Amino acid sequence: MVQAIRDAHAVMMERDESVVVFGEDVGYFGGVFRCTQGLQQRFGENRCFDTPITESGIVGAAVGMAAYGLRPCVEIQFADYMYPAYDQIVSEAARLRYRSAGDFTAPLTIRMPVGGGIFGGQTHSQSPEALFTHVAGLTTVMPSNPYDAKGLLISAIEDDDPVIFLEPKRLYNGPFDGRHDTGLMPWSRHELSDVPEGYYHVPLGSAAIRRPGSDVTVIAYGTMVHVALAAVHDTGVDAEVIDLRTLIPLDLTTIIDSVSKTGRCIVVHEATLTSGFGAELTALVQQHAFYHLAAPIERVTGYDTPYPHSHEWSYFPGPERIAKALIRVMQA
Amino acid sequence: MARAKSRDEEGVSGSSVSPRLTMPGPAFRPGDRPDFSEVDTFAPGACRRPQVNEPAESMSELATGLVRVLDDEGRASGPWDPHLDAPTLRAGLRAMMLTREFDRQMMIDQRQSKASFYMQCTGEEAIACAFHSALRPGDMNFPTYRQQGLLVAAGYPLELMMSQVYSNETDPLRGRQMPVFYSAREYGFFSISGNLATQFVQGVGWAMACALRGESSIAASWIGDGATSETDFFSALVMASTYRAPVILNVVNNQWAISTSESVARGLAPTFAARGRGFGIASLRVDGNDYLAVHGAAAWAAERARTNGGPTLIEWVTYRAAAHSSSDDPSGYRPGDEAAAWPFGDPIERLTRHLLRTGGANEADVEALREEVVRDVRAAQVEAQSHGTLKQGPAPSPREIFEDVFKEMPESLASQEREAGY
């Protein structure tokens, strides 16, 4: 998936000279996760460069550049480091078109790795997507595989408004299904690792059904798509697994069509439970599919605690927890 | 600037050397007699004018000096005198007078409930107006809410400014923004946020974009003394310093952040300009009530930026003569006659004195200007009010609530708009 993200950058930098890429360790070294490797060598220092460690400076400058007419695609090294930039994201990038009535806009992409699974403790594991989905004016994206990562990142860079692009870091090197004690499966053995060369895009606001099924709908995104599929496999429940791909705008039609068919619904995310994006999904499903529901909607999520370092795998909402929820919902 | 009192000055008790905090405050509070006789006002000519390409470290003394051109009698002298001709100076005087008259009228209109809020820049007109005259078309300001003079000096239609203040049907911002939070790309005026300091680093980003594109346009960021303590102030200095961005970083030190003295944000630093020195940024401290000094310093910094000399931090020393906003009453925190005691006078009076002294204008010219700006503001007001005021007459459609959140309205928002039924 790292290669797909790198490729998306290169495709857009080639197509559009207003695309500039910067962030901490992003230039010469190519990023701590190597997602921008080779871009500076290929496109030069004026197109891809290192920044000082100042998230508010990175995003603040990107807002100014985007208003000018460039298309900055910046990296925040870990989503956990995003908070100094939050004012620039929420008060500035997200509102610039609105408050200036279109006089200025902010077509920028802010990439950041999210999620746990690398023993990163509370400062390298967070999933702050709900802090973005709650903000009017932001598009929030989280791919689950290399094909989507490239196609969605291209759409994000092409979008004329700010896009938060969340990359599940546990997926960088393989389709992690939550079984942390088995060997890492490389992307090369996954069907969605076949990434076409050159330009293509995956539209923002379009979910994908990863496994069709008739008995229960599982809504997930990012890493949890693979974990949910593993749980479905383990239980043998005929579940339909939806990969949201973009949280805002939300593909509500796919969700409601599915739940109307299955009559049951589980929402899965790695982020903490309370006021998480799952709460929004749950509210929408009950509003639009209440009379189809045969069981209460369940949420399987991270617990309402900071991400605990050595307890990582006791905390992570793995396939066993999802399996239990699947069985509960089917028995209801 | 005005020497601030701090508890440090109240004497160390006995031989105790244990740490204790400094609690800075203003030199004077209500009931005190403001006395600025201790303030070093620096004579015009006291500060040298370096070549625009000199390295920043060779001019560090300018961060604690004070660039001035006009003395108290209206005489211009020293190396920073931009030698502007009389028509240019009369245009500058007119822009300042127009800004002040505009502010005066809008405050009245706010008191008459034609607007929810207003902010004057009384006493600070020279900074924005003279600064504008040193820029070129294509340059971009990232202003605070007290640089309306940039728009006025740029010739932005007064009736559109008023419509924004009234949030009426011709409000360019369609009722979405509080009064005075203008946006005017074509006039080099970036959308005002209201969250302090955010624009300071955005201006650096704009300047970086200009340089990346190989253009000679520059950006100018603006901030007040109080907001220099925000993180984004330092982010801006770091980014400007790292990339040597073609940006002018303007700190308007008007002595007051609502009720809080400038000394609270400044702390142990001698001046705000001195903040730039640690970043290797050329840093000037300038008499902001001196139209000629403002133009001279702004032109110097603009040329430095345009010729790859990098950023300049300029502290404009001035005094906020009016309240912070229409919601503020300064009598609760500072002496009522402090503005009158301010040793750098009033910018309009000072430029007028200079014009009269040099023959650039006579009393009749000045009086004609006064009448002209009142007429202009009145005409603009009639025009703007024909399109409504905050609570009366035509207004933007409430459908504007839902537009421009995104370029394309998502279905989730479209359904909310349908539900609202506007």
GROMACS .gro file of N, CA, C and O in nm, chain A residues 16-18 20 22 45-47 49-52 54 56-58 60-65 67-70 84 87-88 91-92 94-105 136-139 160-162 248-249, chain B residues 140 142 172-174 176-177 181 183-186 189-193 195-199 201-206 208-213 215 231-232 235 238-239 242-243 400-408 410:
model
  416
   16ASP      N    1  -0.001   1.747  -1.273
   16ASP     CA    2  -0.040   1.882  -1.231
   16ASP      C    3   0.076   1.946  -1.154
   16ASP      O    4   0.107   1.906  -1.042
   17GLU      N    5   0.137   2.046  -1.217
   17GLU     CA    6   0.256   2.103  -1.152
   17GLU      C    7   0.223   2.188  -1.031
   17GLU      O    8   0.311   2.235  -0.960
   18SER      N    9   0.095   2.207  -1.003
   18SER     CA   10   0.060   2.281  -0.881
   18SER      C   11   0.058   2.189  -0.758
   18SER      O   12   0.042   2.236  -0.646
   20VAL      N   13   0.221   2.009  -0.471
   20VAL     CA   14   0.346   2.011  -0.394
   20VAL      C   15   0.327   1.922  -0.271
   20VAL      O   16   0.218   1.913  -0.218
   22PHE      N   17   0.488   1.805   0.105
   22PHE     CA   18   0.587   1.834   0.211
   22PHE      C   19   0.537   1.787   0.346
   22PHE      O   20   0.420   1.753   0.365
   45GLU      N   21   1.338   1.964  -0.539
   45GLU     CA   22   1.312   2.015  -0.405
   45GLU      C   23   1.198   2.117  -0.399
   45GLU      O   24   1.143   2.141  -0.293
   46ASN      N   25   1.166   2.177  -0.513
   46ASN     CA   26   1.055   2.273  -0.512
   46ASN      C   27   0.919   2.204  -0.511
   46ASN      O   28   0.817   2.268  -0.491
   47ARG      N   29   0.918   2.073  -0.537
   47ARG     CA   30   0.791   2.000  -0.541
   47ARG      C   31   0.772   1.909  -0.422
   47ARG      O   32   0.659   1.870  -0.390
   49PHE      N   33   0.947   1.854  -0.028
   49PHE     CA   34   1.054   1.901   0.062
   49PHE      C   35   1.023   1.874   0.209
   49PHE      O   36   0.908   1.851   0.247
   50ASP      N   37   1.130   1.876   0.287
   50ASP     CA   38   1.121   1.857   0.432
   50ASP      C   39   1.074   1.985   0.499
   50ASP      O   40   1.105   2.095   0.453
   51THR      N   41   1.006   1.969   0.612
   51THR     CA   42   0.964   2.085   0.689
   51THR      C   43   1.020   2.077   0.830
   51THR      O   44   1.056   1.969   0.877
   52PRO      N   45   1.024   2.190   0.898
   52PRO     CA   46   1.050   2.184   1.041
   52PRO      C   47   0.934   2.113   1.113
   52PRO      O   48   0.827   2.093   1.054
   54THR      N   49   0.659   2.136   1.286
   54THR     CA   50   0.557   2.233   1.323
   54THR      C   51   0.430   2.200   1.246
   54THR      O   52   0.412   2.243   1.132
   56SER      N   53   0.126   2.293   1.292
   56SER     CA   54   0.044   2.410   1.259
   56SER      C   55   0.111   2.490   1.147
   56SER      O   56   0.043   2.551   1.065
   57GLY      N   57   0.242   2.487   1.143
   57GLY     CA   58   0.314   2.555   1.036
   57GLY      C   59   0.295   2.484   0.903
   57GLY      O   60   0.275   2.547   0.799
   58ILE      N   61   0.299   2.350   0.906
   58ILE     CA   62   0.283   2.273   0.783
   58ILE      C   63   0.142   2.297   0.725
   58ILE      O   64   0.126   2.332   0.607
   60GLY      N   65  -0.082   2.530   0.819
   60GLY     CA   66  -0.108   2.673   0.799
   60GLY      C   67  -0.049   2.722   0.668
   60GLY      O   68  -0.115   2.793   0.590
   61ALA      N   69   0.074   2.683   0.641
   61ALA     CA   70   0.136   2.723   0.515
   61ALA      C   71   0.063   2.658   0.398
   61ALA      O   72   0.045   2.721   0.292
   62ALA      N   73   0.021   2.533   0.418
   62ALA     CA   74  -0.052   2.464   0.309
   62ALA      C   75  -0.183   2.536   0.277
   62ALA      O   76  -0.223   2.544   0.161
   63VAL      N   77  -0.249   2.589   0.379
   63VAL     CA   78  -0.373   2.664   0.355
   63VAL      C   79  -0.343   2.787   0.270
   63VAL      O   80  -0.414   2.817   0.172
   64GLY      N   81  -0.236   2.857   0.304
   64GLY     CA   82  -0.198   2.975   0.226
   64GLY      C   83  -0.162   2.939   0.082
   64GLY      O   84  -0.202   3.007  -0.012
   65MET      N   85  -0.088   2.830   0.066
   65MET     CA   86  -0.051   2.786  -0.069
   65MET      C   87  -0.174   2.744  -0.149
   65MET      O   88  -0.184   2.773  -0.269
   67ALA      N   89  -0.482   2.844  -0.103
   67ALA     CA   90  -0.559   2.964  -0.136
   67ALA      C   91  -0.500   3.034  -0.257
   67ALA      O   92  -0.570   3.087  -0.342
   68TYR      N   93  -0.367   3.031  -0.265
   68TYR     CA   94  -0.297   3.092  -0.378
   68TYR      C   95  -0.330   3.021  -0.509
   68TYR      O   96  -0.341   3.084  -0.614
   69GLY      N   97  -0.347   2.888  -0.500
   69GLY     CA   98  -0.378   2.814  -0.622
   69GLY      C   99  -0.298   2.687  -0.640
   69GLY      O  100  -0.314   2.617  -0.740
   70LEU      N  101  -0.209   2.658  -0.544
   70LEU     CA  102  -0.139   2.529  -0.550
   70LEU      C  103  -0.230   2.421  -0.493
   70LEU      O  104  -0.336   2.448  -0.438
   84PRO      N  105  -0.169   2.007   1.706
   84PRO     CA  106  -0.126   2.147   1.687
   84PRO      C  107  -0.179   2.209   1.556
   84PRO      O  108  -0.188   2.330   1.545
   87ASP      N  109  -0.648   2.362   1.470
   87ASP     CA  110  -0.710   2.494   1.448
   87ASP      C  111  -0.704   2.531   1.301
   87ASP      O  112  -0.801   2.581   1.244
   88GLN      N  113  -0.589   2.506   1.239
   88GLN     CA  114  -0.575   2.536   1.096
   88GLN      C  115  -0.669   2.450   1.012
   88GLN      O  116  -0.720   2.494   0.910
   91SER      N  117  -1.072   2.556   1.177
   91SER     CA  118  -1.116   2.696   1.169
   91SER      C  119  -1.079   2.759   1.035
   91SER      O  120  -1.133   2.864   1.001
   92GLU      N  121  -0.984   2.700   0.966
   92GLU     CA  122  -0.931   2.766   0.846
   92GLU      C  123  -0.962   2.687   0.719
   92GLU      O  124  -1.044   2.728   0.638
   94ALA      N  125  -1.123   2.414   0.657
   94ALA     CA  126  -1.260   2.365   0.639
   94ALA      C  127  -1.359   2.477   0.610
   94ALA      O  128  -1.463   2.454   0.550
   95ARG      N  129  -1.329   2.599   0.653
   95ARG     CA  130  -1.429   2.706   0.643
   95ARG      C  131  -1.396   2.813   0.542
   95ARG      O  132  -1.473   2.907   0.523
   96LEU      N  133  -1.281   2.802   0.478
   96LEU     CA  134  -1.236   2.914   0.395
   96LEU      C  135  -1.332   2.942   0.280
   96LEU      O  136  -1.368   3.057   0.254
   97ARG      N  137  -1.377   2.837   0.209
   97ARG     CA  138  -1.470   2.859   0.099
   97ARG      C  139  -1.599   2.924   0.150
   97ARG      O  140  -1.650   3.019   0.090
   98TYR      N  141  -1.647   2.873   0.261
   98TYR     CA  142  -1.775   2.920   0.316
   98TYR      C  143  -1.766   3.065   0.361
   98TYR      O  144  -1.845   3.149   0.322
   99ARG      N  145  -1.664   3.093   0.442
   99ARG     CA  146  -1.659   3.227   0.502
   99ARG      C  147  -1.625   3.335   0.401
   99ARG      O  148  -1.658   3.451   0.421
  100SER      N  149  -1.557   3.296   0.292
  100SER     CA  150  -1.524   3.397   0.190
  100SER      C  151  -1.620   3.390   0.072
  100SER      O  152  -1.599   3.456  -0.028
  101ALA      N  153  -1.725   3.310   0.085
  101ALA     CA  154  -1.823   3.292  -0.023
  101ALA      C  155  -1.754   3.256  -0.154
  101ALA      O  156  -1.786   3.309  -0.261
  102GLY      N  157  -1.655   3.168  -0.144
  102GLY     CA  158  -1.587   3.119  -0.264
  102GLY      C  159  -1.477   3.209  -0.315
  102GLY      O  160  -1.413   3.178  -0.416
  103ASP      N  161  -1.451   3.322  -0.246
  103ASP     CA  162  -1.344   3.413  -0.286
  103ASP      C  163  -1.208   3.342  -0.275
  103ASP      O  164  -1.120   3.361  -0.359
  104PHE      N  165  -1.193   3.262  -0.169
  104PHE     CA  166  -1.073   3.179  -0.150
  104PHE      C  167  -1.118   3.036  -0.120
  104PHE      O  168  -1.223   3.016  -0.058
  105THR      N  169  -1.038   2.940  -0.166
  105THR     CA  170  -1.068   2.800  -0.135
  105THR      C  171  -0.941   2.731  -0.086
  105THR      O  172  -0.832   2.788  -0.093
  136ALA      N  173  -1.785   2.056   0.964
  136ALA     CA  174  -1.844   2.094   0.835
  136ALA      C  175  -1.734   2.144   0.742
  136ALA      O  176  -1.653   2.229   0.780
  137GLY      N  177  -1.731   2.091   0.622
  137GLY     CA  178  -1.636   2.139   0.522
  137GLY      C  179  -1.519   2.045   0.497
  137GLY      O  180  -1.437   2.072   0.410
  138LEU      N  181  -1.510   1.937   0.575
  138LEU     CA  182  -1.401   1.842   0.555
  138LEU      C  183  -1.452   1.715   0.489
  138LEU      O  184  -1.560   1.665   0.524
  139THR      N  185  -1.374   1.662   0.397
  139THR     CA  186  -1.395   1.528   0.343
  139THR      C  187  -1.298   1.435   0.415
  139THR      O  188  -1.182   1.471   0.432
  160ASP      N  189  -1.145   1.993  -0.491
  160ASP     CA  190  -1.126   2.138  -0.476
  160ASP      C  191  -1.147   2.186  -0.333
  160ASP      O  192  -1.152   2.307  -0.308
  161ASP      N  193  -1.164   2.094  -0.240
  161ASP     CA  194  -1.181   2.129  -0.099
  161ASP      C  195  -1.086   2.044  -0.015
  161ASP      O  196  -1.031   1.946  -0.065
  162PRO      N  197  -1.068   2.078   0.112
  162PRO     CA  198  -0.972   2.002   0.193
  162PRO      C  199  -1.017   1.859   0.219
  162PRO      O  200  -1.135   1.833   0.245
  248ILE      N  201  -1.693   1.089   0.504
  248ILE     CA  202  -1.766   1.207   0.458
  248ILE      C  203  -1.710   1.243   0.321
  248ILE      O  204  -1.589   1.262   0.310
  249PRO      N  205  -1.788   1.249   0.216
  249PRO     CA  206  -1.932   1.219   0.214
  249PRO      C  207  -1.957   1.070   0.230
  249PRO      O  208  -1.878   0.987   0.183
  472MET      N  209  -0.045   3.993  -0.165
  472MET     CA  210  -0.161   3.954  -0.084
  472MET      C  211  -0.137   3.981   0.064
  472MET      O  212  -0.035   3.942   0.120
  474PHE      N  213  -0.264   3.921   0.453
  474PHE     CA  214  -0.336   3.831   0.542
  474PHE      C  215  -0.365   3.910   0.670
  474PHE      O  216  -0.292   3.900   0.768
  504PRO      N  217  -2.110   4.074   0.018
  504PRO     CA  218  -2.035   3.978  -0.064
  504PRO      C  219  -2.018   3.843   0.009
  504PRO      O  220  -1.995   3.742  -0.056
  505LEU      N  221  -2.027   3.844   0.140
  505LEU     CA  222  -2.009   3.721   0.218
  505LEU      C  223  -2.143   3.660   0.259
  505LEU      O  224  -2.148   3.567   0.340
  506ARG      N  225  -2.253   3.714   0.205
  506ARG     CA  226  -2.386   3.652   0.211
  506ARG      C  227  -2.435   3.622   0.352
  506ARG      O  228  -2.499   3.520   0.378
  508ARG      N  229  -2.271   3.538   0.613
  508ARG     CA  230  -2.208   3.427   0.686
  508ARG      C  231  -2.104   3.474   0.787
  508ARG      O  232  -2.067   3.399   0.876
  509GLN      N  233  -2.053   3.594   0.771
  509GLN     CA  234  -1.942   3.639   0.853
  509GLN      C  235  -1.981   3.759   0.939
  509GLN      O  236  -2.057   3.845   0.896
  513PHE      N  237  -1.521   4.117   0.889
  513PHE     CA  238  -1.438   4.004   0.848
  513PHE      C  239  -1.442   3.991   0.695
  513PHE      O  240  -1.485   3.890   0.639
  515SER      N  241  -1.344   3.985   0.285
  515SER     CA  242  -1.260   3.903   0.198
  515SER      C  243  -1.262   3.968   0.061
  515SER      O  244  -1.370   3.997   0.009
  516ALA      N  245  -1.146   3.994   0.004
  516ALA     CA  246  -1.143   4.062  -0.127
  516ALA      C  247  -1.016   4.025  -0.202
  516ALA      O  248  -0.917   4.099  -0.201
  517ARG      N  249  -1.020   3.910  -0.263
  517ARG     CA  250  -0.901   3.858  -0.332
  517ARG      C  251  -0.846   3.957  -0.434
  517ARG      O  252  -0.726   3.980  -0.442
  518GLU      N  253  -0.935   4.016  -0.512
  518GLU     CA  254  -0.891   4.107  -0.619
  518GLU      C  255  -0.823   4.233  -0.564
  518GLU      O  256  -0.755   4.303  -0.637
  521PHE      N  257  -0.661   4.116  -0.034
  521PHE     CA  258  -0.707   4.114   0.106
  521PHE      C  259  -0.765   3.976   0.134
  521PHE      O  260  -0.874   3.940   0.088
  522PHE      N  261  -0.691   3.896   0.211
  522PHE     CA  262  -0.734   3.758   0.240
  522PHE      C  263  -0.851   3.759   0.339
  522PHE      O  264  -0.861   3.845   0.426
  523SER      N  265  -0.935   3.657   0.324
  523SER     CA  266  -1.051   3.637   0.413
  523SER      C  267  -1.009   3.638   0.560
  523SER      O  268  -0.921   3.562   0.601
  524ILE      N  269  -1.075   3.723   0.639
  524ILE     CA  270  -1.040   3.733   0.781
  524ILE      C  271  -1.110   3.622   0.859
  524ILE      O  272  -1.227   3.595   0.842
  525SER      N  273  -1.032   3.560   0.944
  525SER     CA  274  -1.082   3.444   1.020
  525SER      C  275  -1.155   3.485   1.146
  525SER      O  276  -1.269   3.451   1.169
  527ASN      N  277  -1.025   3.377   1.429
  527ASN     CA  278  -0.936   3.301   1.518
  527ASN      C  279  -0.799   3.366   1.507
  527ASN      O  280  -0.742   3.372   1.398
  528LEU      N  281  -0.745   3.411   1.617
  528LEU     CA  282  -0.626   3.495   1.609
  528LEU      C  283  -0.503   3.417   1.563
  528LEU      O  284  -0.486   3.301   1.599
  529ALA      N  285  -0.423   3.481   1.485
  529ALA     CA  286  -0.287   3.436   1.447
  529ALA      C  287  -0.284   3.332   1.335
  529ALA      O  288  -0.180   3.309   1.276
  530THR      N  289  -0.397   3.268   1.306
  530THR     CA  290  -0.395   3.163   1.203
  530THR      C  291  -0.345   3.218   1.070
  530THR      O  292  -0.275   3.149   0.997
  531GLN      N  293  -0.382   3.343   1.040
  531GLN     CA  294  -0.345   3.400   0.911
  531GLN      C  295  -0.196   3.428   0.900
  531GLN      O  296  -0.143   3.441   0.791
  533VAL      N  297   0.069   3.250   0.960
  533VAL     CA  298   0.146   3.145   0.892
  533VAL      C  299   0.090   3.118   0.752
  533VAL      O  300   0.162   3.079   0.661
  534GLN      N  301  -0.038   3.143   0.732
  534GLN     CA  302  -0.095   3.127   0.598
  534GLN      C  303  -0.029   3.223   0.500
  534GLN      O  304  -0.004   3.188   0.383
  535GLY      N  305  -0.001   3.343   0.547
  535GLY     CA  306   0.067   3.440   0.462
  535GLY      C  307   0.204   3.390   0.419
  535GLY      O  308   0.247   3.412   0.305
  536VAL      N  309   0.271   3.322   0.511
  536VAL     CA  310   0.401   3.263   0.476
  536VAL      C  311   0.383   3.159   0.366
  536VAL      O  312   0.460   3.151   0.271
  537GLY      N  313   0.276   3.078   0.379
  537GLY     CA  314   0.247   2.977   0.277
  537GLY      C  315   0.221   3.040   0.141
  537GLY      O  316   0.269   2.992   0.038
  538TRP      N  317   0.144   3.148   0.140
  538TRP     CA  318   0.116   3.219   0.014
  538TRP      C  319   0.247   3.269  -0.047
  538TRP      O  320   0.272   3.253  -0.168
  540MET      N  321   0.544   3.152   0.003
  540MET     CA  322   0.620   3.035  -0.046
  540MET      C  323   0.568   2.993  -0.183
  540MET      O  324   0.646   2.959  -0.272
  541ALA      N  325   0.435   2.997  -0.199
  541ALA     CA  326   0.377   2.960  -0.328
  541ALA      C  327   0.423   3.056  -0.437
  541ALA      O  328   0.457   3.014  -0.549
  542CYS      N  329   0.426   3.185  -0.406
  542CYS     CA  330   0.474   3.283  -0.505
  542CYS      C  331   0.616   3.249  -0.548
  542CYS      O  332   0.648   3.250  -0.668
  543ALA      N  333   0.701   3.218  -0.450
  543ALA     CA  334   0.841   3.189  -0.481
  543ALA      C  335   0.853   3.056  -0.557
  543ALA      O  336   0.932   3.045  -0.650
  544LEU      N  337   0.774   2.957  -0.516
  544LEU     CA  338   0.779   2.828  -0.586
  544LEU      C  339   0.740   2.845  -0.732
  544LEU      O  340   0.790   2.775  -0.819
  545ARG      N  341   0.651   2.940  -0.755
  545ARG     CA  342   0.605   2.966  -0.892
  545ARG      C  343   0.694   3.064  -0.967
  545ARG      O  344   0.667   3.101  -1.081
  547GLU      N  345   0.735   3.381  -0.912
  547GLU     CA  346   0.678   3.514  -0.928
  547GLU      C  347   0.743   3.612  -0.831
  547GLU      O  348   0.798   3.572  -0.729
  563THR      N  349   0.067   3.011   1.914
  563THR     CA  350   0.160   2.919   1.847
  563THR      C  351   0.183   2.956   1.701
  563THR      O  352   0.295   2.947   1.650
  564ASP      N  353   0.076   2.997   1.632
  564ASP     CA  354   0.089   3.022   1.489
  564ASP      C  355   0.183   3.138   1.457
  564ASP      O  356   0.238   3.146   1.347
  567SER      N  357   0.503   2.952   1.453
  567SER     CA  358   0.505   2.866   1.333
  567SER      C  359   0.540   2.948   1.210
  567SER      O  360   0.615   2.904   1.123
  570VAL      N  361   0.908   3.042   1.209
  570VAL     CA  362   0.990   2.925   1.174
  570VAL      C  363   0.983   2.900   1.024
  570VAL      O  364   1.087   2.887   0.957
  571MET      N  365   0.862   2.895   0.970
  571MET     CA  366   0.847   2.863   0.827
  571MET      C  367   0.912   2.973   0.742
  571MET      O  368   0.980   2.944   0.643
  574THR      N  369   1.295   2.930   0.781
  574THR     CA  370   1.348   2.808   0.718
  574THR      C  371   1.361   2.826   0.567
  574THR      O  372   1.464   2.791   0.508
  575TYR      N  373   1.255   2.880   0.505
  575TYR     CA  374   1.252   2.885   0.358
  575TYR      C  375   1.286   3.024   0.303
  575TYR      O  376   1.278   3.045   0.182
  732GLU      N  377  -2.842   3.057   0.175
  732GLU     CA  378  -2.697   3.077   0.176
  732GLU      C  379  -2.629   3.000   0.288
  732GLU      O  380  -2.508   2.978   0.286
  733ILE      N  381  -2.708   2.959   0.388
  733ILE     CA  382  -2.652   2.879   0.497
  733ILE      C  383  -2.584   2.755   0.442
  733ILE      O  384  -2.480   2.712   0.490
  734PHE      N  385  -2.644   2.697   0.338
  734PHE     CA  386  -2.600   2.564   0.294
  734PHE      C  387  -2.500   2.567   0.179
  734PHE      O  388  -2.439   2.466   0.149
  735GLU      N  389  -2.487   2.683   0.115
  735GLU     CA  390  -2.397   2.692   0.000
  735GLU      C  391  -2.252   2.710   0.046
  735GLU      O  392  -2.227   2.763   0.154
  736ASP      N  393  -2.160   2.666  -0.038
  736ASP     CA  394  -2.016   2.693  -0.020
  736ASP      C  395  -1.953   2.620   0.098
  736ASP      O  396  -1.843   2.653   0.140
  737VAL      N  397  -2.024   2.523   0.157
  737VAL     CA  398  -1.956   2.438   0.256
  737VAL      C  399  -1.855   2.350   0.181
  737VAL      O  400  -1.740   2.335   0.221
  738PHE      N  401  -1.905   2.294   0.069
  738PHE     CA  402  -1.820   2.224  -0.028
  738PHE      C  403  -1.850   2.284  -0.165
  738PHE      O  404  -1.953   2.348  -0.185
  739LYS      N  405  -1.761   2.257  -0.260
  739LYS     CA  406  -1.787   2.302  -0.396
  739LYS      C  407  -1.917   2.239  -0.447
  739LYS      O  408  -2.001   2.307  -0.506
  740GLU      N  409  -1.930   2.107  -0.428
  740GLU     CA  410  -2.054   2.038  -0.462
  740GLU      C  411  -2.125   2.002  -0.332
  740GLU      O  412  -2.064   1.942  -0.243
  742PRO      N  413  -2.300   1.793  -0.077
  742PRO     CA  414  -2.325   1.649  -0.062
  742PRO      C  415  -2.472   1.622  -0.028
  742PRO      O  416  -2.543   1.711   0.020
   0.00000   0.00000   0.00000
